[in-house]
Amino acid sequence: MATSKIYEVNLSVNGINKLINRLKQLQDIYKSEEFIKYIADKAEKLLNEITESKLSTKIDDEDDIQHYRTNHKILIQNGEIFLYNDTVININDKNMSEEAKAKYGSKLSLAKIVEYGTGFTGKISEASKFADNWEYDKNNHSYKGWGYTDEKGISHWTNGMAGKLIFHTLKLEVENYLPSWINEYINLKIK
């Protein structure tokens, strides 16, 4: 929980000038690149923790998931922080029939698959409530699922995967932690 600082103001010209100087300090802090970077680093660390927690169980294609884990990106632009993951699966590299490949574009967003899930399992997961414009069970396999052979020749069966809501969880957690991160930074700069 964020703590508030109380400043006593001496109602005099000198006291008001001290308050104005303190407010200018705070304004400078909020506008500084260092402050934005501090908050961005905290959010990125939290994103990595959430990712590890939500992906701690085995998922079929560990190579793709490992690529997802290591592909979080951060962009700071005009004082705004963007955390994202644009990992894609190259469908042409997958061991799929040409008919199955034709149902997808050449690249499929692994980031959206992880966030919202796939197939019947994804459709009935909590993540589906947040998945605008995301198609589940595209081939109508239902709970029966489907089988496939991976690049190593190993056969698998799946009926999809529940969405992990990593970025949705991040949003909620950042909203929760942001006041304390701000106070933490201000306490480092103003004694």
Coordinates of N, CA, C and O in Angstrom, one line a residue:
M1 N 0.8 -1.2 0.0 CA 0.0 0.0 0.0 C 0.9 1.2 0.0 O 1.9 1.3 0.7
A2 N 0.5 2.2 -0.8 CA 1.3 3.4 -0.9 C 1.1 4.3 0.4 O 0.1 4.3 1.0
T3 N 2.2 4.9 0.7 CA 2.1 5.8 1.9 C 2.2 7.2 1.4 O 2.7 7.5 0.3
S4 N 1.5 8.1 2.1 CA 1.5 9.5 1.7 C 2.5 10.3 2.6 O 2.6 10.0 3.8
K5 N 3.0 11.3 2.1 CA 3.9 12.2 2.9 C 3.0 13.4 3.2 O 2.3 13.9 2.4
I6 N 3.2 13.9 4.4 CA 2.5 15.1 4.8 C 3.5 16.2 5.0 O 4.6 16.0 5.7
Y7 N 3.3 17.3 4.3 CA 4.2 18.4 4.4 C 3.5 19.5 5.2 O 2.4 19.9 4.8
E8 N 4.2 20.0 6.2 CA 3.7 21.1 6.9 C 4.2 22.4 6.2 O 5.3 22.5 5.8
V9 N 3.2 23.3 6.0 CA 3.6 24.6 5.4 C 3.4 25.7 6.3 O 2.4 25.9 7.0
N10 N 4.5 26.5 6.5 CA 4.5 27.7 7.3 C 3.8 28.7 6.4 O 4.3 29.0 5.3
L11 N 2.7 29.3 6.8 CA 2.0 30.3 6.1 C 2.7 31.6 6.1 O 2.3 32.5 6.8
S12 N 3.8 31.6 5.4 CA 4.6 32.8 5.2 C 5.1 32.8 3.8 O 5.0 31.8 3.1
V13 N 5.7 33.8 3.3 CA 6.3 33.9 2.0 C 7.3 32.8 1.9 O 7.4 32.0 0.9
N14 N 8.2 32.7 2.9 CA 9.2 31.7 2.9 C 8.6 30.2 2.9 O 9.1 29.4 2.2
G15 N 7.6 30.0 3.7 CA 7.0 28.7 3.7 C 6.3 28.3 2.4 O 6.4 27.2 1.9
I16 N 5.6 29.3 1.8 CA 5.0 29.0 0.5 C 6.1 28.8 -0.6 O 5.9 27.9 -1.4
N17 N 7.2 29.5 -0.5 CA 8.3 29.3 -1.5 C 8.9 27.9 -1.3 O 9.2 27.3 -2.3
K18 N 9.0 27.4 -0.1 CA 9.5 26.1 0.1 C 8.5 25.0 -0.5 O 9.0 24.0 -1.1
L19 N 7.2 25.2 -0.3 CA 6.2 24.3 -0.9 C 6.3 24.4 -2.4 O 6.3 23.3 -3.0
I20 N 6.4 25.5 -3.0 CA 6.5 25.6 -4.4 C 7.8 24.9 -4.9 O 7.7 24.2 -5.9
N21 N 8.9 25.1 -4.2 CA 10.1 24.3 -4.6 C 9.9 22.8 -4.5 O 10.4 22.1 -5.4
R22 N 9.3 22.4 -3.5 CA 9.0 20.9 -3.3 C 8.1 20.4 -4.5 O 8.4 19.4 -5.0
L23 N 7.1 21.2 -4.8 CA 6.2 20.8 -5.9 C 7.0 20.8 -7.2 O 6.7 19.9 -8.1
K24 N 7.9 21.7 -7.5 CA 8.7 21.7 -8.7 C 9.6 20.5 -8.7 O 9.8 19.9 -9.8
Q25 N 10.2 20.1 -7.5 CA 11.0 18.9 -7.5 C 10.2 17.7 -7.9 O 10.6 16.9 -8.7
L26 N 9.0 17.6 -7.4 CA 8.1 16.5 -7.7 C 7.8 16.5 -9.2 O 7.8 15.4 -9.8
Q27 N 7.5 17.6 -9.7 CA 7.1 17.7 -11.1 C 8.3 17.3 -12.0 O 8.2 16.6 -13.0
D28 N 9.5 17.7 -11.6 CA 10.7 17.3 -12.3 C 11.0 15.8 -12.3 O 11.4 15.2 -13.2
I29 N 10.7 15.3 -11.1 CA 10.8 13.8 -10.9 C 9.9 13.1 -11.9 O 10.3 12.2 -12.6
Y30 N 8.6 13.5 -11.9 CA 7.6 12.8 -12.7 C 7.9 12.9 -14.2 O 7.5 12.0 -15.0
K31 N 8.6 13.9 -14.6 CA 8.9 14.2 -16.0 C 10.2 13.6 -16.4 O 10.6 13.5 -17.6
S32 N 11.0 13.1 -15.5 CA 12.4 12.6 -15.8 C 12.4 11.3 -16.5 O 11.5 10.4 -16.2
E33 N 13.3 11.1 -17.4 CA 13.5 9.8 -18.0 C 13.9 8.7 -17.0 O 13.5 7.6 -17.1
E34 N 14.7 9.1 -16.0 CA 15.1 8.2 -15.0 C 13.9 7.6 -14.2 O 13.8 6.4 -13.9
F35 N 12.9 8.4 -13.9 CA 11.7 8.0 -13.2 C 10.9 7.0 -14.1 O 10.5 5.9 -13.6
I36 N 10.7 7.3 -15.4 CA 10.0 6.5 -16.3 C 10.7 5.1 -16.4 O 10.1 4.1 -16.4
K37 N 12.0 5.2 -16.5 CA 12.8 3.9 -16.6 C 12.7 3.1 -15.4 O 12.6 1.9 -15.4
Y38 N 12.7 3.8 -14.2 CA 12.5 3.0 -12.9 C 11.2 2.3 -12.9 O 11.2 1.1 -12.6
I39 N 10.1 3.0 -13.3 CA 8.8 2.3 -13.3 C 8.8 1.2 -14.4 O 8.3 0.1 -14.1
A40 N 9.4 1.5 -15.5 CA 9.4 0.5 -16.6 C 10.2 -0.8 -16.1 O 9.7 -1.9 -16.4
D41 N 11.3 -0.6 -15.5 CA 12.1 -1.7 -15.0 C 11.3 -2.6 -14.0 O 11.3 -3.8 -14.0
K42 N 10.6 -1.9 -13.1 CA 9.7 -2.6 -12.1 C 8.6 -3.4 -12.8 O 8.4 -4.5 -12.5
A43 N 8.0 -2.8 -13.8 CA 6.9 -3.5 -14.6 C 7.5 -4.7 -15.3 O 6.9 -5.7 -15.4
E44 N 8.7 -4.5 -15.9 CA 9.3 -5.6 -16.7 C 9.7 -6.7 -15.8 O 9.5 -7.9 -16.1
K45 N 10.2 -6.4 -14.6 CA 10.5 -7.5 -13.7 C 9.3 -8.2 -13.2 O 9.3 -9.5 -13.2
L46 N 8.2 -7.5 -13.0 CA 6.9 -8.1 -12.6 C 6.4 -9.0 -13.8 O 5.9 -10.1 -13.6
L47 N 6.5 -8.5 -15.0 CA 6.1 -9.3 -16.2 C 6.9 -10.6 -16.3 O 6.3 -11.7 -16.5
N48 N 8.2 -10.6 -16.0 CA 9.0 -11.8 -16.1 C 8.5 -12.8 -14.9 O 8.5 -14.0 -15.1
E49 N 8.2 -12.2 -13.8 CA 7.8 -13.1 -12.7 C 6.4 -13.7 -13.0 O 6.2 -14.9 -12.7
I50 N 5.5 -12.9 -13.5 CA 4.2 -13.5 -13.9 C 4.3 -14.5 -15.0 O 3.7 -15.6 -14.9
T51 N 5.2 -14.3 -16.0 CA 5.4 -15.2 -17.0 C 5.9 -16.5 -16.5 O 5.4 -17.6 -16.8
E52 N 6.9 -16.5 -15.6 CA 7.5 -17.7 -15.1 C 6.4 -18.5 -14.2 O 6.3 -19.7 -14.3
S53 N 5.7 -17.7 -13.5 CA 4.6 -18.4 -12.6 C 3.5 -19.0 -13.5 O 3.2 -20.2 -13.2
K54 N 3.1 -18.3 -14.5 CA 2.0 -18.8 -15.3 C 2.4 -19.9 -16.3 O 1.6 -20.7 -16.7
L55 N 3.7 -19.9 -16.6 CA 4.2 -21.0 -17.6 C 5.1 -22.0 -16.8 O 5.9 -22.6 -17.4
S56 N 4.8 -22.2 -15.6 CA 5.6 -23.1 -14.8 C 5.3 -24.6 -15.1 O 6.1 -25.5 -14.9
T57 N 4.1 -24.8 -15.6 CA 3.8 -26.2 -16.0 C 4.2 -26.5 -17.4 O 4.3 -25.6 -18.2
K58 N 4.4 -27.8 -17.7 CA 4.9 -28.1 -19.1 C 3.8 -27.8 -20.1 O 2.7 -28.1 -19.9
I59 N 4.3 -27.3 -21.2 CA 3.4 -27.0 -22.3 C 4.1 -27.7 -23.5 O 5.3 -27.8 -23.6
D60 N 3.2 -28.2 -24.4 CA 3.7 -29.1 -25.5 C 4.9 -28.6 -26.2 O 5.9 -29.3 -26.3
D61 N 4.9 -27.5 -26.8 CA 6.1 -27.0 -27.6 C 7.0 -26.1 -26.7 O 6.9 -24.9 -26.8
E62 N 7.8 -26.7 -25.9 CA 8.7 -26.0 -25.0 C 9.6 -25.1 -25.8 O 10.0 -24.0 -25.2
D63 N 10.1 -25.4 -27.0 CA 11.0 -24.5 -27.7 C 10.3 -23.2 -28.0 O 10.8 -22.1 -27.8
D64 N 9.0 -23.3 -28.5 CA 8.3 -22.0 -28.8 C 8.0 -21.3 -27.5 O 8.1 -20.0 -27.5
I65 N 7.7 -22.0 -26.5 CA 7.4 -21.3 -25.2 C 8.6 -20.6 -24.6 O 8.6 -19.5 -24.1
Q66 N 9.7 -21.3 -24.8 CA 11.0 -20.7 -24.3 C 11.3 -19.4 -25.1 O 11.7 -18.4 -24.5
H67 N 11.0 -19.4 -26.4 CA 11.2 -18.2 -27.2 C 10.3 -17.1 -26.7 O 10.6 -16.0 -26.6
Y68 N 9.0 -17.5 -26.4 CA 8.1 -16.5 -25.9 C 8.6 -15.9 -24.6 O 8.6 -14.7 -24.4
R69 N 9.1 -16.8 -23.7 CA 9.6 -16.3 -22.3 C 10.7 -15.3 -22.5 O 10.8 -14.4 -21.7
T70 N 11.5 -15.4 -23.5 CA 12.7 -14.6 -23.6 C 12.4 -13.4 -24.6 O 13.4 -12.7 -25.0
N71 N 11.2 -13.2 -25.0 CA 10.9 -12.2 -26.1 C 10.1 -11.1 -25.6 O 9.5 -10.4 -26.4
H72 N 9.9 -10.9 -24.3 CA 9.2 -9.7 -23.8 C 10.0 -8.5 -24.2 O 11.3 -8.5 -24.1
K73 N 9.3 -7.5 -24.6 CA 10.0 -6.2 -25.0 C 9.4 -5.0 -24.3 O 8.3 -5.1 -23.8
I74 N 10.3 -4.0 -24.2 CA 9.9 -2.8 -23.5 C 10.2 -1.6 -24.4 O 11.3 -1.6 -25.0
L75 N 9.3 -0.7 -24.5 CA 9.5 0.5 -25.3 C 9.1 1.7 -24.5 O 8.0 1.7 -24.0
I76 N 9.9 2.7 -24.4 CA 9.6 3.9 -23.7 C 9.6 5.0 -24.8 O 10.6 5.2 -25.5
Q77 N 8.4 5.6 -25.0 CA 8.3 6.6 -26.0 C 7.4 7.7 -25.5 O 6.3 7.5 -25.1
N78 N 7.9 8.9 -25.6 CA 7.2 10.1 -25.2 C 6.6 10.0 -23.8 O 5.5 10.4 -23.5
G79 N 7.5 9.4 -22.9 CA 7.0 9.3 -21.5 C 6.1 8.2 -21.2 O 5.6 8.1 -20.1
E80 N 5.8 7.4 -22.2 CA 4.9 6.3 -22.0 C 5.7 4.9 -22.1 O 6.6 4.8 -22.8
I81 N 5.2 4.0 -21.3 CA 5.9 2.7 -21.3 C 5.0 1.6 -22.0 O 3.8 1.5 -21.7
F82 N 5.6 0.9 -22.9 CA 4.9 -0.2 -23.6 C 5.6 -1.5 -23.3 O 6.8 -1.6 -23.6
L83 N 5.0 -2.4 -22.7 CA 5.5 -3.8 -22.5 C 4.7 -4.7 -23.5 O 3.5 -4.6 -23.5
Y84 N 5.4 -5.5 -24.2 CA 4.7 -6.3 -25.2 C 5.5 -7.6 -25.5 O 6.7 -7.7 -25.2
N85 N 4.9 -8.5 -26.2 CA 5.5 -9.7 -26.7 C 5.0 -9.9 -28.1 O 3.8 -10.1 -28.2
D86 N 5.8 -9.9 -29.1 CA 5.3 -10.1 -30.5 C 5.8 -11.4 -31.1 O 6.0 -11.5 -32.3
T87 N 6.0 -12.4 -30.3 CA 6.5 -13.7 -30.7 C 5.5 -14.3 -31.7 O 4.3 -14.4 -31.4
V88 N 6.0 -14.9 -32.7 CA 5.1 -15.6 -33.7 C 5.7 -17.0 -34.0 O 6.8 -17.3 -33.7
I89 N 4.8 -17.8 -34.4 CA 5.2 -19.1 -34.9 C 5.2 -19.1 -36.4 O 4.2 -18.7 -37.0
N90 N 6.2 -19.5 -37.0 CA 6.3 -19.6 -38.5 C 5.6 -21.0 -38.9 O 6.2 -22.0 -38.7
I91 N 4.4 -20.9 -39.4 CA 3.6 -22.1 -39.7 C 4.4 -22.9 -40.7 O 4.3 -24.2 -40.7
N92 N 5.1 -22.3 -41.7 CA 5.8 -23.1 -42.7 C 6.9 -24.1 -42.1 O 7.2 -25.1 -42.7
D93 N 7.3 -23.7 -40.9 CA 8.3 -24.6 -40.2 C 7.7 -25.8 -39.5 O 8.4 -26.6 -39.0
K94 N 6.4 -25.7 -39.3 CA 5.7 -26.8 -38.5 C 5.4 -28.0 -39.3 O 5.2 -27.9 -40.6
N95 N 5.4 -29.1 -38.7 CA 5.1 -30.4 -39.3 C 3.6 -30.6 -39.4 O 2.9 -31.2 -38.6
M96 N 3.0 -29.9 -40.4 CA 1.6 -29.9 -40.6 C 1.3 -30.2 -42.1 O 2.1 -29.9 -42.9
S97 N 0.1 -30.7 -42.3 CA -0.3 -30.9 -43.7 C -0.5 -29.6 -44.4 O -0.7 -28.6 -43.7
E98 N -0.3 -29.6 -45.7 CA -0.5 -28.3 -46.5 C -1.9 -27.8 -46.3 O -2.1 -26.6 -46.2
E99 N -2.9 -28.7 -46.2 CA -4.3 -28.3 -45.9 C -4.4 -27.5 -44.6 O -5.0 -26.5 -44.5
A100 N -3.8 -28.1 -43.6 CA -3.8 -27.4 -42.3 C -3.1 -26.1 -42.3 O -3.6 -25.1 -41.8
K101 N -1.9 -26.0 -43.0 CA -1.1 -24.8 -43.1 C -1.9 -23.7 -43.8 O -1.9 -22.5 -43.4
A102 N -2.7 -24.1 -44.8 CA -3.5 -23.2 -45.6 C -4.6 -22.4 -44.7 O -5.0 -21.4 -45.1
K103 N -4.9 -23.0 -43.6 CA -6.0 -22.4 -42.8 C -5.4 -21.3 -41.9 O -6.2 -20.6 -41.3
Y104 N -4.1 -21.1 -41.9 CA -3.5 -20.1 -41.1 C -2.7 -19.2 -42.1 O -2.4 -19.6 -43.2
G105 N -2.3 -18.0 -41.6 CA -1.4 -17.2 -42.3 C 0.0 -17.9 -42.2 O 0.1 -18.9 -41.5
S106 N 1.0 -17.3 -42.8 CA 2.3 -17.9 -42.7 C 2.9 -17.8 -41.3 O 3.7 -18.5 -40.8
K107 N 2.4 -16.8 -40.5 CA 2.8 -16.6 -39.1 C 1.6 -16.5 -38.2 O 0.6 -15.9 -38.5
L108 N 1.7 -17.2 -37.1 CA 0.6 -17.2 -36.1 C 1.2 -16.6 -34.8 O 2.3 -16.9 -34.4
S109 N 0.4 -15.7 -34.2 CA 0.9 -15.0 -33.0 C 0.9 -16.0 -31.8 O -0.1 -16.4 -31.2
L110 N 2.2 -16.4 -31.4 CA 2.3 -17.2 -30.2 C 1.9 -16.4 -29.0 O 1.4 -16.9 -28.0
A111 N 2.2 -15.1 -29.0 CA 1.9 -14.2 -27.9 C 0.4 -14.3 -27.6 O -0.1 -14.4 -26.4
K112 N -0.5 -14.3 -28.6 CA -1.9 -14.3 -28.4 C -2.3 -15.7 -28.0 O -3.3 -15.9 -27.2
I113 N -1.7 -16.7 -28.5 CA -2.0 -18.1 -28.1 C -1.7 -18.3 -26.6 O -2.6 -18.8 -25.9
V114 N -0.6 -17.8 -26.1 CA -0.3 -17.9 -24.7 C -1.3 -17.1 -23.9 O -1.8 -17.5 -22.9
E115 N -1.6 -15.9 -24.4 CA -2.5 -15.0 -23.6 C -3.9 -15.6 -23.5 O -4.5 -15.6 -22.5
Y116 N -4.5 -16.0 -24.7 CA -5.9 -16.3 -24.8 C -6.2 -17.8 -24.9 O -7.3 -18.2 -24.7
G117 N -5.2 -18.6 -25.3 CA -5.4 -20.1 -25.4 C -5.9 -20.5 -26.8 O -6.1 -19.6 -27.7
T118 N -6.1 -21.8 -26.9 CA -6.5 -22.3 -28.2 C -7.5 -23.4 -28.0 O -7.6 -24.0 -26.9
G119 N -8.2 -23.8 -29.1 CA -9.1 -25.0 -29.1 C -10.2 -24.9 -28.0 O -10.5 -23.9 -27.5
F120 N -10.7 -26.1 -27.8 CA -11.9 -26.2 -26.8 C -11.4 -25.8 -25.4 O -12.2 -25.1 -24.8
T121 N -10.3 -26.2 -25.0 CA -9.8 -25.8 -23.7 C -9.7 -24.3 -23.5 O -10.1 -23.7 -22.5
G122 N -9.1 -23.6 -24.5 CA -9.1 -22.2 -24.5 C -10.4 -21.5 -24.5 O -10.7 -20.5 -23.8
K123 N -11.3 -22.1 -25.3 CA -12.7 -21.5 -25.4 C -13.4 -21.5 -24.0 O -14.2 -20.6 -23.8
I124 N -13.2 -22.5 -23.2 CA -13.9 -22.6 -21.9 C -13.1 -22.0 -20.8 O -13.6 -22.0 -19.6
S125 N -11.9 -21.5 -21.1 CA -11.1 -20.9 -20.0 C -11.5 -19.5 -19.7 O -12.2 -18.8 -20.5
E126 N -11.1 -18.9 -18.6 CA -11.4 -17.6 -18.2 C -10.9 -16.6 -19.2 O -11.4 -15.5 -19.5
A127 N -9.8 -16.9 -19.9 CA -9.1 -16.0 -20.8 C -10.1 -15.7 -22.0 O -10.0 -14.6 -22.5
S128 N -11.0 -16.5 -22.3 CA -11.9 -16.3 -23.5 C -12.8 -15.0 -23.2 O -13.2 -14.4 -24.2
K129 N -13.0 -14.7 -22.0 CA -13.8 -13.5 -21.7 C -13.1 -12.2 -22.1 O -13.7 -11.2 -22.3
F130 N -11.7 -12.3 -22.3 CA -11.0 -11.1 -22.7 C -10.4 -11.1 -24.1 O -9.7 -10.2 -24.5
A131 N -10.8 -12.2 -24.8 CA -10.2 -12.4 -26.2 C -11.1 -11.9 -27.3 O -11.8 -12.6 -27.9
D132 N -11.1 -10.6 -27.5 CA -11.8 -10.0 -28.6 C -11.1 -10.4 -29.9 O -9.9 -10.4 -30.0
N133 N -11.9 -10.7 -30.9 CA -11.4 -11.1 -32.3 C -10.4 -12.3 -32.2 O -9.4 -12.3 -33.0
W134 N -10.6 -13.2 -31.4 CA -9.7 -14.4 -31.3 C -10.6 -15.6 -31.5 O -11.6 -15.8 -30.8
E135 N -10.2 -16.4 -32.5 CA -11.0 -17.6 -32.8 C -10.6 -18.8 -32.1 O -9.4 -19.2 -32.2
Y136 N -11.5 -19.5 -31.4 CA -11.2 -20.8 -30.8 C -11.7 -21.9 -31.6 O -12.8 -21.8 -32.2
D137 N -11.1 -23.1 -31.4 CA -11.6 -24.3 -32.0 C -12.0 -24.1 -33.5 O -13.0 -24.5 -33.9
K138 N -11.1 -23.5 -34.2 CA -11.3 -23.1 -35.6 C -11.7 -24.2 -36.5 O -12.5 -24.1 -37.4
N139 N -11.2 -25.4 -36.2 CA -11.6 -26.6 -37.0 C -12.6 -27.5 -36.4 O -12.8 -28.6 -36.8
N140 N -13.3 -27.0 -35.4 CA -14.4 -27.7 -34.7 C -14.1 -29.1 -34.2 O -14.8 -30.0 -34.4
H141 N -13.0 -29.2 -33.5 CA -12.6 -30.4 -33.0 C -13.3 -30.7 -31.7 O -13.4 -31.9 -31.2
S142 N -13.8 -29.7 -31.0 CA -14.5 -29.8 -29.7 C -13.6 -30.4 -28.7 O -12.4 -30.4 -28.8
Y143 N -14.2 -31.0 -27.7 CA -13.4 -31.6 -26.6 C -12.6 -32.8 -27.0 O -11.7 -33.3 -26.3
K144 N -13.0 -33.4 -28.2 CA -12.3 -34.6 -28.7 C -10.8 -34.3 -29.0 O -10.0 -35.2 -29.0
G145 N -10.6 -33.0 -29.4 CA -9.2 -32.6 -29.7 C -8.7 -33.1 -31.0 O -9.5 -33.6 -31.9
W146 N -7.4 -33.1 -31.2 CA -6.8 -33.5 -32.4 C -5.4 -34.0 -32.1 O -4.8 -33.7 -31.1
G147 N -4.8 -34.8 -33.0 CA -3.5 -35.3 -32.8 C -2.6 -34.6 -33.8 O -3.0 -34.2 -34.9
Y148 N -1.3 -34.6 -33.5 CA -0.3 -34.0 -34.5 C 1.0 -34.6 -34.1 O 1.3 -35.1 -33.0
T149 N 1.9 -34.5 -35.1 CA 3.3 -35.0 -34.9 C 4.2 -33.7 -34.9 O 4.1 -32.9 -35.8
D150 N 5.1 -33.7 -33.9 CA 6.0 -32.5 -33.8 C 7.2 -32.7 -34.8 O 7.3 -33.7 -35.5
E151 N 8.1 -31.7 -34.7 CA 9.2 -31.7 -35.6 C 10.2 -32.8 -35.3 O 11.0 -33.2 -36.2
K152 N 10.1 -33.4 -34.1 CA 11.0 -34.5 -33.7 C 10.3 -35.9 -34.0 O 10.9 -36.9 -33.7
G153 N 9.1 -35.8 -34.7 CA 8.5 -37.1 -35.0 C 7.7 -37.7 -33.9 O 7.2 -38.8 -34.0
I154 N 7.5 -36.9 -32.8 CA 6.7 -37.4 -31.6 C 5.3 -37.1 -31.8 O 4.9 -35.9 -32.1
S155 N 4.4 -38.0 -31.6 CA 3.0 -37.8 -31.7 C 2.4 -37.2 -30.4 O 2.8 -37.6 -29.3
H156 N 1.5 -36.3 -30.6 CA 0.8 -35.6 -29.4 C -0.7 -35.6 -29.7 O -1.1 -35.6 -30.8
W157 N -1.4 -35.5 -28.6 CA -2.9 -35.2 -28.7 C -3.1 -34.0 -27.9 O -2.5 -33.8 -26.8
T158 N -4.1 -33.2 -28.3 CA -4.4 -32.0 -27.5 C -5.8 -31.6 -27.9 O -6.4 -31.9 -28.9
N159 N -6.5 -30.9 -26.9 CA -7.7 -30.2 -27.3 C -7.6 -28.8 -27.0 O -8.5 -28.1 -26.7
G160 N -6.4 -28.3 -27.1 CA -6.1 -26.9 -27.0 C -5.4 -26.6 -25.7 O -4.9 -27.5 -24.9
M161 N -5.3 -25.3 -25.4 CA -4.6 -24.9 -24.2 C -5.4 -23.7 -23.6 O -5.9 -22.8 -24.3
A162 N -5.5 -23.7 -22.3 CA -6.1 -22.5 -21.6 C -5.2 -21.3 -21.7 O -4.0 -21.4 -21.7
G163 N -5.8 -20.2 -21.9 CA -5.1 -18.9 -22.0 C -4.4 -18.6 -20.6 O -5.0 -19.0 -19.6
K164 N -3.3 -18.0 -20.6 CA -2.5 -17.8 -19.4 C -2.8 -16.4 -18.9 O -2.4 -16.1 -17.7
L165 N -3.3 -15.5 -19.7 CA -3.6 -14.1 -19.3 C -2.4 -13.4 -18.6 O -2.6 -12.7 -17.6
I166 N -1.3 -13.5 -19.2 CA -0.1 -12.9 -18.6 C -0.1 -11.4 -18.6 O 0.1 -10.8 -17.6
F167 N -0.5 -10.9 -19.8 CA -0.5 -9.4 -19.9 C -1.7 -8.8 -19.2 O -1.6 -7.7 -18.6
H168 N -2.8 -9.5 -19.1 CA -4.0 -9.1 -18.4 C -3.6 -9.0 -16.9 O -3.9 -8.1 -16.2
T169 N -3.0 -10.1 -16.4 CA -2.5 -10.1 -15.0 C -1.5 -9.0 -14.7 O -1.6 -8.3 -13.7
L170 N -0.6 -8.7 -15.7 CA 0.4 -7.7 -15.5 C -0.4 -6.3 -15.3 O 0.0 -5.5 -14.5
K171 N -1.4 -6.1 -16.2 CA -2.1 -4.8 -16.1 C -2.7 -4.6 -14.7 O -2.5 -3.6 -14.0
L172 N -3.3 -5.7 -14.2 CA -3.9 -5.6 -12.8 C -2.9 -5.4 -11.7 O -3.1 -4.6 -10.8
E173 N -1.8 -6.1 -11.9 CA -0.7 -6.0 -10.9 C 0.0 -4.6 -10.9 O 0.3 -4.1 -9.9
V174 N 0.2 -4.1 -12.1 CA 0.8 -2.8 -12.2 C -0.1 -1.7 -11.6 O 0.3 -0.8 -10.8
E175 N -1.4 -1.8 -11.8 CA -2.4 -0.9 -11.2 C -2.3 -1.0 -9.7 O -2.4 0.0 -9.0
N176 N -2.0 -2.1 -9.2 CA -1.9 -2.3 -7.7 C -0.6 -1.8 -7.2 O -0.6 -1.1 -6.1
Y177 N 0.5 -2.1 -7.8 CA 1.8 -1.7 -7.3 C 2.3 -0.3 -7.7 O 3.2 0.3 -7.0
L178 N 1.7 0.3 -8.7 CA 2.2 1.6 -9.2 C 2.3 2.7 -8.1 O 3.3 3.4 -8.0
P179 N 1.3 2.9 -7.2 CA 1.4 3.9 -6.2 C 2.7 3.7 -5.3 O 3.4 4.6 -5.0
S180 N 2.9 2.4 -4.9 CA 4.1 2.2 -4.0 C 5.4 2.3 -4.8 O 6.4 2.8 -4.2
W181 N 5.4 2.0 -6.1 CA 6.6 2.2 -6.9 C 6.9 3.7 -7.0 O 8.1 4.1 -6.9
I182 N 5.9 4.5 -7.2 CA 6.1 6.0 -7.3 C 6.6 6.5 -6.0 O 7.6 7.3 -5.9
N183 N 6.0 6.1 -4.8 CA 6.5 6.6 -3.5 C 7.9 6.1 -3.3 O 8.7 6.8 -2.7
E184 N 8.2 4.9 -3.6 CA 9.5 4.3 -3.5 C 10.6 5.2 -4.2 O 11.6 5.6 -3.6
Y185 N 10.3 5.6 -5.4 CA 11.2 6.4 -6.2 C 11.3 7.8 -5.6 O 12.4 8.3 -5.5
I186 N 10.2 8.4 -5.2 CA 10.2 9.7 -4.6 C 11.0 9.7 -3.3 O 11.8 10.6 -3.1
N187 N 10.9 8.7 -2.5 CA 11.6 8.6 -1.3 C 13.1 8.4 -1.5 O 14.0 8.8 -0.7
L188 N 13.5 7.8 -2.7 CA 14.9 7.7 -3.0 C 15.5 9.1 -3.4 O 16.7 9.4 -3.2
K189 N 14.6 9.9 -4.0 CA 15.1 11.2 -4.5 C 14.9 12.4 -3.5 O 15.7 13.3 -3.6
I190 N 13.9 12.3 -2.7 CA 13.6 13.4 -1.8 C 13.7 12.9 -0.4 O 13.0 12.0 0.0
K191 N 14.5 13.4 0.4 CA 14.7 13.0 1.8 C 14.0 14.0 2.7 O 13.9 15.1 2.5

